[in-house]
mmCIF file of C-alpha atoms in Angstrom:
data_model
loop_
_atom_site.group_PDB
_atom_site.id
_atom_site.type_symbol
_atom_site.label_atom_id
_atom_site.label_comp_id
_atom_site.label_asym_id
_atom_site.label_seq_id
_atom_site.Cartn_x
_atom_site.Cartn_y
_atom_site.Cartn_z
ATOM 1 C CA ALA A 1 -6.409 0.432 33.095
ATOM 2 C CA PRO A 2 -4.712 -2.165 35.675
ATOM 3 C CA TYR A 3 -6.709 -2.096 39.029
ATOM 4 C CA PRO A 4 -4.204 -0.083 40.993
ATOM 5 C CA ALA A 5 -4.745 2.830 38.561
ATOM 6 C CA VAL A 6 -8.425 2.664 39.240
ATOM 7 C CA SER A 7 -8.089 2.198 42.629
ATOM 8 C CA ARG A 8 -6.028 5.384 42.855
ATOM 9 C CA ARG A 9 -8.215 7.398 40.497
ATOM 10 C CA PHE A 10 -11.448 6.450 43.073
ATOM 11 C CA ALA A 11 -9.522 6.417 46.055
ATOM 12 C CA ILE A 12 -10.030 2.916 47.057
ATOM 13 C CA SER A 13 -7.986 -0.125 47.287
ATOM 14 C CA PRO A 14 -6.909 -2.345 44.388
ATOM 15 C CA ALA A 15 -8.951 -5.422 45.660
ATOM 16 C CA ASP A 16 -12.011 -2.950 46.066
ATOM 17 C CA ALA A 17 -11.370 -1.997 42.521
ATOM 18 C CA CYS A 18 -11.430 -5.532 41.385
ATOM 19 C CA ARG A 19 -14.683 -6.449 43.243
ATOM 20 C CA ALA A 20 -16.362 -3.083 42.080
ATOM 21 C CA PHE A 21 -15.243 -4.275 38.760
ATOM 22 C CA PHE A 22 -16.669 -7.693 38.738
ATOM 23 C CA ALA A 23 -19.769 -6.215 40.352
ATOM 24 C CA VAL A 24 -20.632 -3.835 37.181
ATOM 25 C CA CYS A 25 -20.040 -6.698 34.871
ATOM 26 C CA LYS A 26 -22.603 -8.733 36.604
ATOM 27 C CA ALA A 27 -25.062 -5.967 36.646
ATOM 28 C CA LEU A 28 -24.399 -5.336 32.799
ATOM 29 C CA ALA A 29 -24.997 -9.151 32.230
ATOM 30 C CA ASP A 30 -28.173 -8.901 34.648
ATOM 31 C CA ASN A 31 -30.208 -6.160 33.145
ATOM 32 C CA LEU A 32 -28.784 -5.273 29.675
ATOM 33 C CA GLY A 33 -29.858 -8.529 28.053
ATOM 34 C CA HIS A 34 -32.480 -6.580 25.892
ATOM 35 C CA LEU A 35 -29.249 -5.616 23.693
ATOM 36 C CA PHE A 36 -29.292 -9.896 22.794
ATOM 37 C CA GLU A 37 -31.623 -8.847 20.030
ATOM 38 C CA LEU A 38 -32.638 -12.377 19.056
ATOM 39 C CA ARG A 39 -36.019 -12.686 20.792
ATOM 40 C CA THR A 40 -36.799 -8.907 20.383
ATOM 41 C CA ASP A 41 -35.715 -7.982 16.808
ATOM 42 C CA SER A 42 -35.936 -11.318 14.675
ATOM 43 C CA GLU A 43 -37.136 -9.845 11.644
ATOM 44 C CA ARG A 44 -33.915 -7.316 11.393
ATOM 45 C CA VAL A 45 -31.693 -10.805 11.906
ATOM 46 C CA VAL A 46 -33.499 -12.756 8.917
ATOM 47 C CA VAL A 47 -33.471 -9.784 6.449
ATOM 48 C CA GLY A 48 -29.835 -9.388 7.311
ATOM 49 C CA PHE A 49 -28.876 -12.925 6.111
ATOM 50 C CA GLY A 50 -31.228 -12.348 2.935
ATOM 51 C CA PHE A 51 -28.942 -10.533 1.453
ATOM 52 C CA SER A 52 -26.818 -13.506 1.575
ATOM 53 C CA SER A 53 -29.145 -15.706 -0.068
ATOM 54 C CA LEU A 54 -29.953 -17.425 3.174
ATOM 55 C CA PRO A 55 -33.338 -17.487 3.686
ATOM 56 C CA ASN A 56 -35.066 -17.716 6.892
ATOM 57 C CA CYS A 57 -31.482 -18.120 8.894
ATOM 58 C CA PHE A 58 -31.625 -16.428 12.474
ATOM 59 C CA GLY A 59 -27.962 -16.661 13.146
ATOM 60 C CA VAL A 60 -24.475 -18.114 12.962
ATOM 61 C CA LEU A 61 -23.739 -20.403 15.961
ATOM 62 C CA GLY A 62 -19.862 -20.653 16.820
ATOM 63 C CA PHE A 63 -17.185 -20.792 20.093
ATOM 64 C CA THR A 64 -14.166 -19.420 21.419
ATOM 65 C CA ARG A 65 -12.017 -20.187 24.333
ATOM 66 C CA PHE A 66 -10.374 -18.295 27.169
ATOM 67 C CA LYS A 67 -7.649 -19.551 28.810
ATOM 68 C CA ILE A 68 -7.061 -20.090 32.442
ATOM 69 C CA ASP A 69 -4.850 -21.293 34.911
ATOM 70 C CA ASP A 70 -6.420 -24.297 36.435
ATOM 71 C CA SER A 71 -4.589 -27.510 36.921
ATOM 72 C CA LEU A 72 -7.853 -29.450 36.471
ATOM 73 C CA LEU A 73 -8.512 -28.996 32.878
ATOM 74 C CA GLY A 74 -4.673 -29.446 32.248
ATOM 75 C CA GLU A 75 -2.035 -26.977 30.850
ATOM 76 C CA ASN A 76 -4.124 -25.862 27.648
ATOM 77 C CA GLY A 77 -7.255 -25.634 29.887
ATOM 78 C CA ALA A 78 -10.204 -22.648 28.741
ATOM 79 C CA LEU A 79 -13.321 -22.083 29.235
ATOM 80 C CA ILE A 80 -15.514 -22.069 26.195
ATOM 81 C CA VAL A 81 -18.200 -19.388 25.007
ATOM 82 C CA GLN A 82 -20.531 -20.480 22.714
ATOM 83 C CA ALA A 83 -22.289 -17.659 20.911
ATOM 84 C CA LEU A 84 -25.003 -16.532 17.977
ATOM 85 C CA VAL A 85 -24.182 -13.563 16.031
ATOM 86 C CA ASP A 86 -26.086 -11.790 13.191
ATOM 87 C CA SER A 87 -24.822 -10.676 9.726
ATOM 88 C CA GLU A 88 -23.486 -7.290 11.033
ATOM 89 C CA GLY A 89 -21.688 -9.016 13.759
ATOM 90 C CA ARG A 90 -23.624 -8.325 16.844
ATOM 91 C CA PHE A 91 -24.166 -11.071 19.572
ATOM 92 C CA LEU A 92 -27.794 -12.733 19.840
ATOM 93 C CA ASP A 93 -27.028 -15.197 22.383
ATOM 94 C CA VAL A 94 -24.000 -15.821 24.490
ATOM 95 C CA SER A 95 -23.728 -18.856 26.871
ATOM 96 C CA ALA A 96 -20.096 -18.646 28.521
ATOM 97 C CA GLY A 97 -18.441 -20.699 31.136
ATOM 98 C CA TRP A 98 -18.343 -24.123 29.529
ATOM 99 C CA PRO A 99 -14.830 -26.334 30.424
ATOM 100 C CA SER A 100 -12.991 -27.132 27.325
ATOM 101 C CA THR A 101 -12.974 -30.802 28.568
ATOM 102 C CA MET A 102 -16.683 -30.938 27.414
ATOM 103 C CA LYS A 103 -17.442 -32.025 24.060
ATOM 104 C CA PRO A 104 -19.455 -29.242 22.129
ATOM 105 C CA GLU A 105 -22.686 -31.085 21.801
ATOM 106 C CA ILE A 106 -23.103 -31.393 25.457
ATOM 107 C CA PHE A 107 -22.630 -27.678 26.414
ATOM 108 C CA LEU A 108 -24.806 -26.860 23.130
ATOM 109 C CA ARG A 109 -27.874 -28.961 24.974
ATOM 110 C CA GLU A 110 -27.258 -27.447 28.099
ATOM 111 C CA SER A 111 -27.372 -24.021 26.941
ATOM 112 C CA LYS A 112 -30.379 -21.630 27.318
ATOM 113 C CA LEU A 113 -30.439 -21.230 23.463
ATOM 114 C CA TYR A 114 -31.176 -25.392 22.973
ATOM 115 C CA ARG A 115 -33.944 -25.313 25.544
ATOM 116 C CA GLU A 116 -35.718 -22.344 24.209
ATOM 117 C CA VAL A 117 -35.687 -23.975 20.860
ATOM 118 C CA GLU A 118 -36.253 -27.744 21.515
ATOM 119 C CA GLN A 119 -38.040 -27.584 25.014
ATOM 120 C CA SER A 120 -39.992 -24.561 25.737
ATOM 121 C CA LYS A 121 -40.292 -23.586 21.565
ATOM 122 C CA GLU A 122 -39.899 -19.987 22.276
ATOM 123 C CA LEU A 123 -37.442 -19.766 19.514
ATOM 124 C CA LEU A 124 -37.230 -20.639 15.772
ATOM 125 C CA ASN A 125 -41.305 -21.880 15.680
ATOM 126 C CA GLY A 126 -42.197 -19.392 13.105
ATOM 127 C CA PRO A 127 -43.246 -20.149 9.120
ATOM 128 C CA SER A 128 -41.431 -21.686 7.016
ATOM 129 C CA TYR A 129 -39.752 -20.595 3.836
ATOM 130 C CA ASN A 130 -41.440 -21.737 0.712
ATOM 131 C CA LEU A 131 -38.087 -22.016 -1.860
ATOM 132 C CA SER A 132 -38.524 -21.783 -5.719
ATOM 133 C CA GLU A 133 -38.412 -25.255 -5.849
ATOM 134 C CA GLY A 134 -41.339 -25.965 -3.613
ATOM 135 C CA CYS A 135 -39.674 -27.016 -0.804
ATOM 136 C CA LEU A 136 -40.252 -25.692 2.758
ATOM 137 C CA ILE A 137 -37.341 -24.646 4.620
ATOM 138 C CA PRO A 138 -38.095 -23.818 8.497
ATOM 139 C CA GLN A 139 -36.328 -21.367 10.854
ATOM 140 C CA TYR A 140 -32.463 -22.367 11.401
ATOM 141 C CA ILE A 141 -29.062 -21.067 12.292
ATOM 142 C CA LEU A 142 -25.681 -22.174 10.839
ATOM 143 C CA GLY A 143 -23.474 -23.956 13.274
ATOM 144 C CA ASP A 144 -19.962 -24.777 13.570
ATOM 145 C CA SER A 145 -18.861 -28.460 12.168
ATOM 146 C CA CYS A 146 -18.183 -29.441 15.860
ATOM 147 C CA PHE A 147 -22.039 -29.140 16.550
ATOM 148 C CA PRO A 148 -24.877 -32.005 15.819
ATOM 149 C CA LEU A 149 -26.624 -31.223 12.513
ATOM 150 C CA LEU A 150 -30.342 -30.740 13.773
ATOM 151 C CA PRO A 151 -33.352 -29.344 11.876
ATOM 152 C CA TRP A 152 -32.790 -25.814 12.976
ATOM 153 C CA LEU A 153 -29.037 -26.088 13.466
ATOM 154 C CA LEU A 154 -27.099 -26.700 9.909
ATOM 155 C CA THR A 155 -23.768 -27.822 9.978
ATOM 156 C CA PRO A 156 -21.250 -27.918 6.621
ATOM 157 C CA TYR A 157 -21.069 -31.000 4.656
ATOM 158 C CA ASN A 158 -17.783 -33.086 6.124
ATOM 159 C CA ARG A 159 -16.454 -35.721 4.241
ATOM 160 C CA VAL A 160 -12.708 -36.526 5.419
ATOM 161 C CA ASN A 161 -10.095 -36.903 2.828
ATOM 162 C CA GLU A 162 -13.010 -37.301 0.141
ATOM 163 C CA GLU A 163 -13.359 -33.433 -1.086
ATOM 164 C CA ASP A 164 -13.572 -34.231 -4.723
ATOM 165 C CA SER A 165 -16.730 -36.031 -3.730
ATOM 166 C CA PHE A 166 -18.563 -33.325 -3.063
ATOM 167 C CA GLY A 167 -21.250 -32.244 -6.092
ATOM 168 C CA SER A 168 -21.780 -28.440 -6.755
ATOM 169 C CA ALA A 169 -24.749 -28.204 -4.175
ATOM 170 C CA GLU A 170 -22.578 -29.222 -1.410
ATOM 171 C CA ARG A 171 -19.879 -27.145 -2.483
ATOM 172 C CA ALA A 172 -22.058 -24.425 -3.026
ATOM 173 C CA PHE A 173 -23.590 -24.662 0.484
ATOM 174 C CA ASN A 174 -20.227 -25.082 2.469
ATOM 175 C CA CYS A 175 -19.014 -21.771 0.673
ATOM 176 C CA VAL A 176 -21.754 -19.948 1.906
ATOM 177 C CA HIS A 177 -21.391 -21.672 5.210
ATOM 178 C CA GLY A 178 -17.786 -20.806 5.317
ATOM 179 C CA ASN A 179 -18.526 -17.281 4.804
ATOM 180 C CA ALA A 180 -20.999 -16.982 7.234
ATOM 181 C CA MET A 181 -18.819 -18.467 10.062
ATOM 182 C CA GLU A 182 -16.512 -15.890 9.646
ATOM 183 C CA LEU A 183 -18.965 -13.468 11.199
ATOM 184 C CA VAL A 184 -18.413 -15.630 14.467
ATOM 185 C CA GLY A 185 -14.477 -15.117 14.002
ATOM 186 C CA ASP A 186 -14.956 -11.625 13.070
ATOM 187 C CA ALA A 187 -17.218 -10.858 16.169
ATOM 188 C CA PHE A 188 -14.880 -12.600 18.676
ATOM 189 C CA GLY A 189 -11.834 -11.074 17.193
ATOM 190 C CA ARG A 190 -13.274 -7.422 17.375
ATOM 191 C CA LEU A 191 -14.596 -8.058 20.948
ATOM 192 C CA ARG A 192 -11.006 -9.185 21.989
ATOM 193 C CA ALA A 193 -9.635 -6.259 20.164
ATOM 194 C CA ARG A 194 -11.600 -3.965 21.510
ATOM 195 C CA TRP A 195 -11.812 -5.276 25.360
ATOM 196 C CA ARG A 196 -8.114 -6.136 25.768
ATOM 197 C CA LEU A 197 -8.823 -7.902 29.020
ATOM 198 C CA LEU A 198 -10.413 -10.433 26.825
ATOM 199 C CA ALA A 199 -7.417 -10.861 24.772
ATOM 200 C CA ALA A 200 -6.517 -14.319 23.544
ATOM 201 C CA SER A 201 -3.096 -14.016 25.204
ATOM 202 C CA ARG A 202 -4.404 -13.672 28.365
ATOM 203 C CA LYS A 203 -4.588 -15.956 31.123
ATOM 204 C CA TRP A 204 -7.308 -15.759 33.660
ATOM 205 C CA LYS A 205 -6.294 -16.691 37.157
ATOM 206 C CA GLN A 206 -8.170 -19.357 38.748
ATOM 207 C CA GLU A 207 -9.543 -17.252 41.728
ATOM 208 C CA CYS A 208 -11.218 -15.253 38.798
ATOM 209 C CA VAL A 209 -12.589 -17.911 36.675
ATOM 210 C CA GLU A 210 -16.139 -17.558 38.313
ATOM 211 C CA HIS A 211 -16.216 -13.946 37.256
ATOM 212 C CA LEU A 212 -15.367 -14.546 33.678
ATOM 213 C CA PRO A 213 -18.577 -15.530 32.189
ATOM 214 C CA PHE A 214 -20.306 -12.400 33.479
ATOM 215 C CA VAL A 215 -17.143 -10.374 32.039
ATOM 216 C CA VAL A 216 -17.422 -11.902 28.719
ATOM 217 C CA VAL A 217 -21.280 -11.402 28.470
ATOM 218 C CA ALA A 218 -20.720 -7.680 29.703
ATOM 219 C CA CYS A 219 -18.506 -6.924 26.833
ATOM 220 C CA CYS A 220 -20.664 -8.615 24.336
ATOM 221 C CA LEU A 221 -23.405 -6.108 25.477
ATOM 222 C CA LEU A 222 -21.264 -3.234 25.073
ATOM 223 C CA HIS A 223 -19.898 -4.383 21.759
ATOM 224 C CA ASN A 224 -23.822 -4.409 20.581
ATOM 225 C CA PHE A 225 -23.827 -1.241 21.875
ATOM 226 C CA VAL A 226 -21.217 0.149 20.009
ATOM 227 C CA VAL A 227 -22.268 -1.471 16.917
ATOM 228 C CA LYS A 228 -25.841 -0.588 16.832
ATOM 229 C CA PHE A 229 -24.436 3.055 17.162
ATOM 230 C CA ASN A 230 -21.824 2.875 14.280
ATOM 231 C CA GLU A 231 -18.776 3.774 16.552
ATOM 232 C CA ALA A 232 -15.966 2.779 14.796
ATOM 233 C CA MET A 233 -13.082 0.941 16.554
ATOM 234 C CA PRO A 234 -10.267 3.041 18.029
ATOM 235 C CA ASP A 235 -7.403 3.486 15.715
ATOM 236 C CA GLU A 236 -8.820 1.452 12.770
ATOM 237 C CA GLY A 237 -5.784 0.623 11.106
ATOM 238 C CA VAL A 238 -4.123 -0.893 14.507
ATOM 239 C CA SER A 239 -7.432 -2.393 15.377
ATOM 240 C CA LYS A 240 -8.059 -4.435 12.001
ATOM 241 C CA TRP A 241 -4.510 -5.651 12.692
ATOM 242 C CA CYS A 242 -5.452 -6.961 16.064
ATOM 243 C CA VAL A 243 -8.581 -8.444 14.850
ATOM 244 C CA GLU A 244 -6.575 -10.378 12.660
ATOM 245 C CA LYS A 245 -4.222 -11.240 15.382
ATOM 246 C CA GLU A 246 -6.702 -12.337 17.495
ATOM 247 C CA LYS A 247 -8.610 -14.649 14.785
ATOM 248 C CA GLU A 248 -5.570 -16.282 14.113
ATOM 249 C CA LYS A 249 -5.338 -17.708 17.648
ATOM 250 C CA GLU A 250 -8.403 -19.614 17.837
ATOM 251 C CA GLU A 251 -8.215 -23.244 17.438
ATOM 252 C CA GLU A 252 -11.044 -25.632 15.959
ATOM 253 C CA LEU A 253 -12.733 -28.087 17.756
ATOM 254 C CA PRO A 254 -13.233 -31.598 16.105
ATOM 255 C CA ALA A 255 -16.038 -32.096 13.858
ATOM 256 C CA PHE A 256 -19.091 -33.869 15.291
ATOM 257 C CA ASP A 257 -18.520 -37.564 14.235
ATOM 258 C CA GLY A 258 -22.523 -38.235 15.258
ATOM 259 C CA VAL A 259 -25.274 -39.095 12.835
ATOM 260 C CA GLY A 260 -27.140 -36.113 11.401
ATOM 261 C CA ASP A 261 -31.127 -35.858 11.816
ATOM 262 C CA GLU A 262 -32.738 -37.083 8.538
ATOM 263 C CA SER A 263 -34.874 -34.423 8.421
ATOM 264 C CA ALA A 264 -32.018 -32.001 8.838
ATOM 265 C CA VAL A 265 -30.436 -33.921 6.049
ATOM 266 C CA ARG A 266 -33.348 -33.046 3.780
ATOM 267 C CA VAL A 267 -33.444 -29.299 4.686
ATOM 268 C CA ARG A 268 -29.630 -29.052 4.459
ATOM 269 C CA ASP A 269 -29.678 -30.496 0.912
ATOM 270 C CA ALA A 270 -32.851 -28.503 -0.098
ATOM 271 C CA LEU A 271 -30.926 -25.253 0.673
ATOM 272 C CA ALA A 272 -27.599 -26.556 -1.057
ATOM 273 C CA LEU A 273 -29.429 -27.045 -3.912
ATOM 274 C CA HIS A 274 -31.168 -23.595 -3.822
ATOM 275 C CA LEU A 275 -27.499 -21.907 -3.102
ATOM 276 C CA SER A 276 -25.977 -23.790 -6.392
ATOM 277 C CA ARG A 277 -28.705 -22.639 -8.578
ATOM 278 C CA LEU A 278 -27.973 -19.374 -7.399
ATOM 279 C CA SER A 279 -24.630 -19.524 -8.116
#
């Protein structure tokens, strides 16, 4: 409902209704973080991806953008939200509020997820998975091609204008990886379809931009809650159409053009060979 309608219902001014809304979103973000279950229910996450022949996978990392009316970021300025999702479309980690002028590898390295993997070693530090080929696969997540290839972040094979040069293992990996990446698009599509405040067509006013990260995180947490309890999307037929339309509006970020980590290349090659043999 618009703020004037909320203000009438609670007998407060529209400005107070707006402030109250943002305060509630911040409270949700501050107090319901346990609904991001990467740190509390990782076993469930790994089992879910195991059904997709992805052993030891802890999620899929992608992004979406929210348009903002900010002259400093240009006509198509936006804030980027990086998110990790599981096989059920629940959000496991959300990092919101990065300017669209920033390269993906930079906001990745500035995120809490990166710090907890690379610096504090709190995440993805468990035992490796022994493939039938005798190769050990460490705990990892799958990432969009705009991110760098790291031992714990496996991105797709990317050879511009050389598609025919892909071997069967590379094709098998990219196919499974592409299917997994759709989980991120579906999750954001459902998020936007359920919470119309986050619709892709909406452009946020500059004075509200500082609140956007709290609103996004609050909506992601509530999304997890309704998914956990199997609550259907309202008017499923219309909602499915809305999800598809929201996904269509997403723009891709340029692929990472740096050099991948050598150990990550070996891990990806081993997993690709494993997937090709399964197919």
